[in-house]
Coordinates of C-alpha atoms and ligand atoms in Angstrom, one line a residue:
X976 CA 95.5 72.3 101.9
X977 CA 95.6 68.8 103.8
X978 CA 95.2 68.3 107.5
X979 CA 93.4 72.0 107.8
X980 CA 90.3 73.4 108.1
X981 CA 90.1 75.0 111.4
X982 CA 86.1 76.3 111.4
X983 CA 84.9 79.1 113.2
X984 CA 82.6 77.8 116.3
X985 CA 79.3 79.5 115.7
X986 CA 77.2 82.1 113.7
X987 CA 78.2 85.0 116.4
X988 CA 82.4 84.0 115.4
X989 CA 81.4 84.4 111.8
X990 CA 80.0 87.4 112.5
X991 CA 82.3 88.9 114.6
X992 CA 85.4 88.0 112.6
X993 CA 83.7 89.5 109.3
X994 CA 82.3 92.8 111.1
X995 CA 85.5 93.2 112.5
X996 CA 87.1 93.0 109.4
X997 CA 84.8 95.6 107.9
X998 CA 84.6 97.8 110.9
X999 CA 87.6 99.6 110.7
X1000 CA 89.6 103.4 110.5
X1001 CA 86.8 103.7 107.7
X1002 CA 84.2 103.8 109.3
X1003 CA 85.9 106.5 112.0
X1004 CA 87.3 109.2 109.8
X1005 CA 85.9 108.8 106.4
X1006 CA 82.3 107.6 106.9
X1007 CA 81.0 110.8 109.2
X1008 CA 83.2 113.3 107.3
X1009 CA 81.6 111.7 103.9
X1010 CA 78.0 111.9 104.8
X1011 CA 78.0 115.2 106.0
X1012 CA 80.0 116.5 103.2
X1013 CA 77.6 115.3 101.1
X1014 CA 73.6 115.6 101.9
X1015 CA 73.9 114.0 105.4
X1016 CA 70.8 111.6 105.5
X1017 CA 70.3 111.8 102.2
X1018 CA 74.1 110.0 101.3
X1019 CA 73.4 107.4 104.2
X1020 CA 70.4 106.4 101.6
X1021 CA 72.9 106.6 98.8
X1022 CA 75.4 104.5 100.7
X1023 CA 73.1 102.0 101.5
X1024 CA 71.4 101.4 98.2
X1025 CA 75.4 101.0 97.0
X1026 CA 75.6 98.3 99.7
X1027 CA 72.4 96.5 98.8
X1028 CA 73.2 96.5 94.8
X1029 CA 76.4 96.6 94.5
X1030 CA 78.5 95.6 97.7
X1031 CA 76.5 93.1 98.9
X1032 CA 76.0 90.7 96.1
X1033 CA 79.8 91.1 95.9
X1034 CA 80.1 90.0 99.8
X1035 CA 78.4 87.2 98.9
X1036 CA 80.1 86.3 95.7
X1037 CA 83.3 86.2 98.2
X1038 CA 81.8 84.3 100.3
X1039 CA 80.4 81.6 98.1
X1040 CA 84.0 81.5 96.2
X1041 CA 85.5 81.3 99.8
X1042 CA 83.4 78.1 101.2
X1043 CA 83.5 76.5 97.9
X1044 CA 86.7 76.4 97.4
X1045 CA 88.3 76.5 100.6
X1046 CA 91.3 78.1 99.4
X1047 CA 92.7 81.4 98.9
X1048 CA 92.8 84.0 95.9
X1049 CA 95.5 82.1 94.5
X1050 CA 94.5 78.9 95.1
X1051 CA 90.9 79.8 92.8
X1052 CA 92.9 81.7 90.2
X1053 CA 95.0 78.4 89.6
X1054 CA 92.3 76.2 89.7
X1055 CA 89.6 78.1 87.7
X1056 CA 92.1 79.2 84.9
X1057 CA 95.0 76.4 84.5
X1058 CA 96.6 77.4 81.9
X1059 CA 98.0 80.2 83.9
X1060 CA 97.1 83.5 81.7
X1061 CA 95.5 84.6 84.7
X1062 CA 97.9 83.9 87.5
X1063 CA 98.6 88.0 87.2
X1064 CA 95.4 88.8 88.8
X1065 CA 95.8 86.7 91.6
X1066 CA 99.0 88.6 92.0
X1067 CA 97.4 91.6 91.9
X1068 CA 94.5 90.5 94.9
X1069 CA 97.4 89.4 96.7
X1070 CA 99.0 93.0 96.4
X1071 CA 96.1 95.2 98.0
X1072 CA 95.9 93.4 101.4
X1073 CA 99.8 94.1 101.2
X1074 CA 99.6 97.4 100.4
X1075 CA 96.6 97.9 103.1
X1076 CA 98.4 95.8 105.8
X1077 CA 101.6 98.2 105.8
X1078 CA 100.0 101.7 105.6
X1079 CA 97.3 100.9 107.9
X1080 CA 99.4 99.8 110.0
X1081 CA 100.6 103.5 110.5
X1082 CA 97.7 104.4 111.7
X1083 CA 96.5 101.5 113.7
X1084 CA 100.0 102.8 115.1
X1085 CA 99.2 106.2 115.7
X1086 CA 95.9 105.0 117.7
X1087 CA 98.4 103.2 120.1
X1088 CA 100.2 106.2 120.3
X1089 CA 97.5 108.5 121.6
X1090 CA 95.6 105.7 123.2
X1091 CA 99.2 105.8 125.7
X1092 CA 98.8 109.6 125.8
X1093 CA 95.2 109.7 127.0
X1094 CA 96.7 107.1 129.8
X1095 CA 99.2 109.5 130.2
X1096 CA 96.9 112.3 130.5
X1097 CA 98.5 114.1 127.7
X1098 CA 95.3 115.7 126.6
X1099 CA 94.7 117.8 129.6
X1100 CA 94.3 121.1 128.5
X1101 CA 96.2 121.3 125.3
X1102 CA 95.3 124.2 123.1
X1103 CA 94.1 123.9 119.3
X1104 CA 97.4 124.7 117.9
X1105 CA 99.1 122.4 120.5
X1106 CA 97.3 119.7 119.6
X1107 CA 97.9 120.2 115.8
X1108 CA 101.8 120.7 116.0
X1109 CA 102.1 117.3 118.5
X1110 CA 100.5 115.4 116.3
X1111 CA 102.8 117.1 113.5
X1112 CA 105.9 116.4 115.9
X1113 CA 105.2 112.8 115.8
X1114 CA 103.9 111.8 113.0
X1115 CA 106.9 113.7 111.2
X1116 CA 109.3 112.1 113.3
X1117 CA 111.6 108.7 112.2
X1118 CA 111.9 106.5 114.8
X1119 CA 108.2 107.0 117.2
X1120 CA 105.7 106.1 114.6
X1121 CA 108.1 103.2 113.4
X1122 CA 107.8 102.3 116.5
X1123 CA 104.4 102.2 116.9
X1124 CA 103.6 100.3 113.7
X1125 CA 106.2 97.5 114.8
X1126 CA 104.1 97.2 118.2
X1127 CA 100.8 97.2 116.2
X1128 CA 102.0 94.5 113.6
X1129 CA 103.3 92.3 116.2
X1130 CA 100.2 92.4 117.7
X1131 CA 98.4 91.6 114.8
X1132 CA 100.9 88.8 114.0
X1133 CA 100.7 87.1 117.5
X1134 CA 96.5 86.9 116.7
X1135 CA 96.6 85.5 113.4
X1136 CA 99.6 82.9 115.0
X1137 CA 97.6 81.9 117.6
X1138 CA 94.8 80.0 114.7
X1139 CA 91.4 80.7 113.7
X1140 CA 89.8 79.7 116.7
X1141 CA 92.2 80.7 119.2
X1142 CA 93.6 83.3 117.8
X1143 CA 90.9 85.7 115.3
X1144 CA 87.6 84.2 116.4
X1145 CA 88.3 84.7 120.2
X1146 CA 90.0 88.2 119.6
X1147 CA 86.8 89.2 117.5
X1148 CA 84.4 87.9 119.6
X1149 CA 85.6 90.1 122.5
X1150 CA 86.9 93.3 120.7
X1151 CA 83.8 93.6 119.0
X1152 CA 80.7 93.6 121.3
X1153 CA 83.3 96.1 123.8
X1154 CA 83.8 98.5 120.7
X1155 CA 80.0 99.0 120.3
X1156 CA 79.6 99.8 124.3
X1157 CA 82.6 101.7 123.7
X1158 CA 81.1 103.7 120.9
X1159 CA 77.7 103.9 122.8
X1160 CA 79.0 105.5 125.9
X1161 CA 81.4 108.1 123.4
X1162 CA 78.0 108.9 121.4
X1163 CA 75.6 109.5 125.3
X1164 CA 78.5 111.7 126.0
X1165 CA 78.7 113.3 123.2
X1166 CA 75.0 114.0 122.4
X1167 CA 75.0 115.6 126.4
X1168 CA 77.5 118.6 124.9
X1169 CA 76.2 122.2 124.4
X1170 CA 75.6 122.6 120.7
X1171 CA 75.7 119.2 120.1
X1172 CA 72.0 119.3 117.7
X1173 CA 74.4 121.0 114.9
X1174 CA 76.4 117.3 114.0
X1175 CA 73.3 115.8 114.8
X1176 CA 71.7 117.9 112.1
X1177 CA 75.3 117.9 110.0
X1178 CA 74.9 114.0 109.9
X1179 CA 71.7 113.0 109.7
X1180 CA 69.4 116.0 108.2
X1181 CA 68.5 115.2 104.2
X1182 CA 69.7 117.1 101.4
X1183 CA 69.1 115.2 98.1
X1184 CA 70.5 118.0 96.6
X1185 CA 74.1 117.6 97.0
X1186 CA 73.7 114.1 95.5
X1187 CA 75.1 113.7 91.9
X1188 CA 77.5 111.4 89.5
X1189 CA 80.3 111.8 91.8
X1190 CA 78.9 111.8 95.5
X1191 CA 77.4 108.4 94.1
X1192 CA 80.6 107.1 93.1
X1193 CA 82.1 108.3 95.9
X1194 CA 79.1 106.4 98.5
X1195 CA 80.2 103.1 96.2
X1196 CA 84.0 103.5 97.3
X1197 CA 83.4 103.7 100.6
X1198 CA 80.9 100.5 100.7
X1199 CA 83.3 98.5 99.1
X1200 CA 86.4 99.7 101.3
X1201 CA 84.2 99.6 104.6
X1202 CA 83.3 95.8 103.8
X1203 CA 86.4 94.7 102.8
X1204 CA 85.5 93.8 99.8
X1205 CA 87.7 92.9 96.8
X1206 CA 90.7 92.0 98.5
X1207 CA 90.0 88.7 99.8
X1208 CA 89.4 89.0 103.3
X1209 CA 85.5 88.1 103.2
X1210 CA 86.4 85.0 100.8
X1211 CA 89.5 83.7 103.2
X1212 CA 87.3 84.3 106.3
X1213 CA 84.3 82.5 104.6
X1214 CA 86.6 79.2 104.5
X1215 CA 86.3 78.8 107.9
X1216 CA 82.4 79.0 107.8
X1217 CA 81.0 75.7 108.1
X1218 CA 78.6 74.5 105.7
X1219 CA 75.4 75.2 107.5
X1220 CA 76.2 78.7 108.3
X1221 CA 74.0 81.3 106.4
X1222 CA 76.0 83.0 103.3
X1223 CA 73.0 86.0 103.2
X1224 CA 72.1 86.0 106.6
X1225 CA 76.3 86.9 107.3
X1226 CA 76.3 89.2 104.8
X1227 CA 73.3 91.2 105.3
X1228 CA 74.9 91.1 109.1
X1229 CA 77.9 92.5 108.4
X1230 CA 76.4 95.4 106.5
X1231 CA 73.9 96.2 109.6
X1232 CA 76.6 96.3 111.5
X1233 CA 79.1 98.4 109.7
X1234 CA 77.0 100.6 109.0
X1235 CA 75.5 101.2 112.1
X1236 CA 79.0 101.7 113.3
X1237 CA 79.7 104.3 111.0
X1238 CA 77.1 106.0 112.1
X1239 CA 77.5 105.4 115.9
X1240 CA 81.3 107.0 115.1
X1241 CA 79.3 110.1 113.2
X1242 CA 77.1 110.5 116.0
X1243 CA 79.9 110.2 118.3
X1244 CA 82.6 113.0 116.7
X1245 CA 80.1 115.7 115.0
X1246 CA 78.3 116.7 117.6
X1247 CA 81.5 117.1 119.8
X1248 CA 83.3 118.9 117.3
X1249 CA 80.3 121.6 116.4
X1250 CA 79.7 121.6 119.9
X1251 CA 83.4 123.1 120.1
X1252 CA 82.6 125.2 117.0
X1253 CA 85.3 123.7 114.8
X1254 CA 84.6 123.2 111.1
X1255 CA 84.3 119.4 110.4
X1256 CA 87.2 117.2 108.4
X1257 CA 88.2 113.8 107.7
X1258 CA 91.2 111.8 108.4
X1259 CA 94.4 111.9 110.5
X1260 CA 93.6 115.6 110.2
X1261 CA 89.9 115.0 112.5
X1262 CA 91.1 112.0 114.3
X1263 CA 94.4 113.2 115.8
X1264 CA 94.5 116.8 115.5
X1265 CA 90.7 117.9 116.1
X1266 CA 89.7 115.6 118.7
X1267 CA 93.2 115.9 121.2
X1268 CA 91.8 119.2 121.5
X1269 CA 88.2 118.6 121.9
X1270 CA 88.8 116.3 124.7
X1271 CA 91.1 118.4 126.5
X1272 CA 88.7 121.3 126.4
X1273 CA 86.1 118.4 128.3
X1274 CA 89.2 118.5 131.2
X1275 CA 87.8 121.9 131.9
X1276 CA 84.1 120.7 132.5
X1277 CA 85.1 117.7 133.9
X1278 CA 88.5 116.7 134.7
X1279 CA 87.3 112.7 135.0
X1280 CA 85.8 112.9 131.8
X1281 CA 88.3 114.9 130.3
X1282 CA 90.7 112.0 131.0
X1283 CA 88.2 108.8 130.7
X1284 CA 86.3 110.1 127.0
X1285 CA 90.1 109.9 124.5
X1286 CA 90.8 107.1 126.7
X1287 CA 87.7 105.1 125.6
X1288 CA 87.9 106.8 122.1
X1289 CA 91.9 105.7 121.0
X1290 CA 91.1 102.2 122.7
X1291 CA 87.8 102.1 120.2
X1292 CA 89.9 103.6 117.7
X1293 CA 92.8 100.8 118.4
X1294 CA 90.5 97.8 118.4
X1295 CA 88.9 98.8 115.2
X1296 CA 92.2 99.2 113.6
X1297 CA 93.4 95.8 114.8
X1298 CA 90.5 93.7 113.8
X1299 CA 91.1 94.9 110.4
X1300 CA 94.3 94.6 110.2
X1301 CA 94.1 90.9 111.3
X1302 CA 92.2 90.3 108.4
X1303 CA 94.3 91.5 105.9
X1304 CA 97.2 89.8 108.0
X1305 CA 95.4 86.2 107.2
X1306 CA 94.8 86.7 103.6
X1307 CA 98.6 87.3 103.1
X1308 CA 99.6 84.4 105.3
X1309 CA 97.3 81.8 104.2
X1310 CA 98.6 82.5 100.4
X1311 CA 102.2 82.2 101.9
X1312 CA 101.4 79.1 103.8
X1313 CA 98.8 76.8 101.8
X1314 CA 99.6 77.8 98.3
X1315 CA 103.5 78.3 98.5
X1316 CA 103.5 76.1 101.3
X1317 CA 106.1 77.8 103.6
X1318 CA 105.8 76.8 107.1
X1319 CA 103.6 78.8 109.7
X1320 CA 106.6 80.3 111.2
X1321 CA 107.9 81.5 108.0
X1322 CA 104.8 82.5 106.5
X1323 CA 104.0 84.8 109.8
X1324 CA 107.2 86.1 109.8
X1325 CA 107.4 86.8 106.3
X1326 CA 104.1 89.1 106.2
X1327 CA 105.4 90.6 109.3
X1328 CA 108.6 91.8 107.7
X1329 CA 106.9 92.4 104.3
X1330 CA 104.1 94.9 106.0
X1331 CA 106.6 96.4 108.2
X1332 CA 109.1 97.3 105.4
X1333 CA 106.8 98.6 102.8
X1334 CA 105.2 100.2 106.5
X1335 CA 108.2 102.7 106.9
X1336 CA 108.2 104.8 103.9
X1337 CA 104.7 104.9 103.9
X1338 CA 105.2 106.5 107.3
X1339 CA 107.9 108.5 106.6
X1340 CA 105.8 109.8 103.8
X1341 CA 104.6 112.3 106.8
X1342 CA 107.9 113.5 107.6
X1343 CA 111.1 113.3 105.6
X1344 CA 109.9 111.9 103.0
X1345 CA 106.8 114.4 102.3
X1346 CA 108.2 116.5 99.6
X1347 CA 108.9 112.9 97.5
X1348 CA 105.7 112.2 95.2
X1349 CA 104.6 110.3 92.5
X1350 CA 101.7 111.4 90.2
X1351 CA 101.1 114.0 92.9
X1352 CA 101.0 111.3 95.9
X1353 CA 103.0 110.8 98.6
X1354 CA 103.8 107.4 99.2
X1355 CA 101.8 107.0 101.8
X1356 CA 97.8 108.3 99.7
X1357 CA 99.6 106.6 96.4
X1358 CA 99.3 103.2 98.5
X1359 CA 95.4 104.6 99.5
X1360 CA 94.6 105.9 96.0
X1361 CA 95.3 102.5 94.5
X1362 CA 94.1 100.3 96.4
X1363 CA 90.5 101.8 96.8
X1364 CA 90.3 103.3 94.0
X1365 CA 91.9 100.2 91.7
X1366 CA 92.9 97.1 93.3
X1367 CA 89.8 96.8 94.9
X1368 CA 87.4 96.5 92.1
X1369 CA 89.6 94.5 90.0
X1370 CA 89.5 91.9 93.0
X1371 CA 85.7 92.4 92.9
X1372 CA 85.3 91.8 89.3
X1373 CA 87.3 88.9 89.3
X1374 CA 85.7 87.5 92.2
X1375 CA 82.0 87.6 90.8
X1376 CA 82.7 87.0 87.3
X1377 CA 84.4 83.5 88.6
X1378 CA 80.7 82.9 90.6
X1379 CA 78.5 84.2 88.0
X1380 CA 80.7 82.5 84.7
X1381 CA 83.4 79.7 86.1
X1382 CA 81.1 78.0 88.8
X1383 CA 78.3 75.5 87.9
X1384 CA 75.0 77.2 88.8
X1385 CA 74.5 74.5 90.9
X1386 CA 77.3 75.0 92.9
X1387 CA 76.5 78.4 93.3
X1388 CA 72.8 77.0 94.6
X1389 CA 74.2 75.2 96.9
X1390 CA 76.3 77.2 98.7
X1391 CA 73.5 80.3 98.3
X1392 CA 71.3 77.9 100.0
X1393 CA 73.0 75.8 102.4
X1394 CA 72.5 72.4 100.0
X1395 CA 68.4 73.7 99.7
X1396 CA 67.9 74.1 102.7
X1397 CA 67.2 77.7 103.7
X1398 CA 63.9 79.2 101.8
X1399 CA 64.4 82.7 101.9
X1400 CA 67.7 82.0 99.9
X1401 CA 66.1 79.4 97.8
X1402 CA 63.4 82.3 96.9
X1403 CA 65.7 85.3 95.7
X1404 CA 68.6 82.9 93.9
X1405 CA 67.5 82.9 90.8
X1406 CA 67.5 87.0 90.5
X1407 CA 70.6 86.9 92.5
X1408 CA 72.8 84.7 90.3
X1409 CA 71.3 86.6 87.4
X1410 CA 72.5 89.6 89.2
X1411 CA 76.0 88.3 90.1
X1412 CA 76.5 87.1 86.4
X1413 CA 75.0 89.9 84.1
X1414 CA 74.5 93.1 86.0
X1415 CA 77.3 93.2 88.7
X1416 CA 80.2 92.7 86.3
X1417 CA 79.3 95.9 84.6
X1418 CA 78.5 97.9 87.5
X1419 CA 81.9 97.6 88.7
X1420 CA 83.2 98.1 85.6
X1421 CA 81.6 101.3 85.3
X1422 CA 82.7 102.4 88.9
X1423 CA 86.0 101.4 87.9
X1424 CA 86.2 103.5 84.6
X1425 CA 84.8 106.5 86.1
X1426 CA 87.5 106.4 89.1
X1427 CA 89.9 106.2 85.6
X1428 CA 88.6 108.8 83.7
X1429 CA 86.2 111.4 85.8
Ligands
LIG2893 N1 87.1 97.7 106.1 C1 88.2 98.3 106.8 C2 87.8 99.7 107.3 O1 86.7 100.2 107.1 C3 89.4 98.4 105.9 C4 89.8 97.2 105.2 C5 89.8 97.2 103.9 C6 90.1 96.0 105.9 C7 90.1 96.0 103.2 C8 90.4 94.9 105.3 C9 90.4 94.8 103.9 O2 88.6 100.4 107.8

């Protein structure tokens, strides 16, 4: 670990590199989709008492793990548990970002795709079965979408080459504040359509009826995969805080901010979509199939906003994409480079090659190789299913039961409250450590088991 620590600059770097982590495809096509699914206003309430118990004390077990140590997973597996037993689940944390890196680099491939065809004005007047069969043509195809997830990986790889501070914090710090403008001018727009009260209604309106075991467990999956959690992108990112930055005041940040996003993105696709009277969805299925044709029925208002709305929307949707997959980029890399010590140019071009390899049959999963699955999966939702469902929590668990059972509580204290020096941290750390070490380790447990079993 000798001659680094590159720091972020500021509070507003943390904050941007961690939001832009969590901000992601998530929060586009499975947040809206989830919430109106599944009691609209009432889930948001759901969701965000799953962030507060649950997600957040894991954001800032992470984090505290992250600063202390100033290592990665592996690193704090090795040093907490020498004898070795445990070097599997360090494995294991290193796998998901893996597994994340290459199939979401599909997509963040895809957004590139139809962020050139809204340049290209590709969306002008396309029908609904047009816009469903070209997104079929191409994500089916061999050789486009490969393509597009090489361009998409270099991209990310150039980023995370470039350093902390040159490279992720200023990327973050301008992606970010353009993607909320971005996402503010889609939602005016889209709140102006005919019709548009009806996703209004569809996201926001309450129905605590629709709320039981599994919408619950369902809310908890989604906090944990919207804020990265469990994978070791908040705890690498958190050893470039410096020591006076605020462990609760980035967390409780990041939260505000990914979820207001998610609901900026729900307020920004339902409305157009009932406005069109389509039924809503989720996934590729709303992103690239639904929406193409949405926009292109806009042409006929308006041919400038016809053109200008997917244009703004596949940029948003691109940025998002790319800030994540920066993160997950990093945690690879810095295991490569500071624990097995390869050199930067190795350890960059080794991720690159490992995401875009495992990349291809996850893309091909789409085309020929969609009849090929295991346990019912294609390749491509067996790489999803594992990771949020599994790989996740395990990295979760491990992380807070290393805070709450491997650190000194004083340790823990002092990174909590920046050496005794911030009060509102000094006030709740006592229930929060007692939270971390007795409650937290159960309840993932128990989300873990019932993803298992139910
Ligand atoms: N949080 C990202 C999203 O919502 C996905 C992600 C998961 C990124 C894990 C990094 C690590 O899309």
């Amino acid at each position: 670990m000798k001659g680094k620590k590159e720091q972020f600059s500021n509070r507003f770097a943390v904050i941007a590199a961690m939001a832009g982590s969590a901000i992601g495809l998530g929060n586009i096509w499975r947040f809206p989709y989830m919430v109106g699914e599944n009691g609209g206003g009432a889930f948001v309430i759901v969701y965000l008492i799953c962030s507060v118990f649950l997600a957040l004390p894991c954001f800032f077990s992470e984090a505290i793990l992250g600063r202390h140590s100033g290592t990665g997973i592996m690193g704090i597996v090795k040093s907490k548990f020498p004898e070795g037993k445990l070097n599997f689940l360090g494995v294991l944390c290193i796998l998901s970002p893996v597994l994340i890196l290459s199939f979401y680099s599909i997509v963040g491939g895809w957004s590139l795709e139809y962020l050139v065809k809204a340049i290209a004005g590709d969306f002008n007047s396309m029908s609904e079965t047009e816009s469903v069969r070209v997104f079929n043509d191409y994500s089916s195809s061999v050789w486009r979408p490969i393509l597009t997830h090489f361009v998409f990986l270099t991209t990310t790889a150039v980023v995370v080459s470039l350093g902390v501070k040159k490279g992720i914090e200023k990327f973050n710090k301008i992606i970010m504040p353009v993607l909320f403008v971005l996402m503010v001018l889609i939602v005016v727009f889209s709140m102006s359509l005919p019709g548009a009260e009806a996703g209004l209604s569809y996201i926001l309106k309450p129905d605590f009826s629709k709320i039981d075991a599994d919408v619950i467990c369902d809310a908890l999956g989604q906090s944990f995969f919207s804020l990265s959690l469990g994978m070791g992108t908040i705890l690498v990112y958190s050893t470039f805080m410096k020591k006076s930055e605020s462990i609760i005041g980035s967390g409780v940040l990041t939260v505000v901010f990914d979820t207001a996003f998610a609901i900026l993105a729900g307020l920004a696709i339902m409305p157009a979509v009932f406005s069109a009277g389509i039924g809503p969805s989720s996934g590729p299925g709303l992103v690239y199939e639904t929406l193409p044709y949405i926009f292109s029925s806009m042409g006929t208002v308006s041919p400038t906003v016809g053109y200008l709305v997917p244009l703004l929307f596949f940029l948003a949707v691109l940025m998002a994409a790319l800030t994540s997959e920066i993160s997950m980029f990093e945690v690879i890399y810095e295991y490569l480079r500071y624990d097995r010590l390869y050199s930067k140019k190795k350890a960059i071009l080794t991720v690159f090659l490992i995401g875009f390899l495992i990349g291809i049959p996850c893309s091909m999963s789409f085309g020929v190789l969609k009849g090929f699955t295991l346990w019912g999966l294609t390749l491509f939702d067996l790489a999803d299913f594992t990771t949020s469902n599994f790989l996740m929590f395990i990295g979760s668990l491990l992380f807070c039961m290393i805070v709450g059972w491997k650190m000194k509580k004083e340790e823990v204290y002092m990174e909590i409250t920046n050496n005794g020096e911030k009060k509102f941290a000094k006030l709740i750390f006592k229930p929060l450590y007692l939270w971390i070490r007795y409650v937290l380790p159960f309840g993932i447990i128990i989300i873990f088991l019932t993803n298992l079993f139910v």
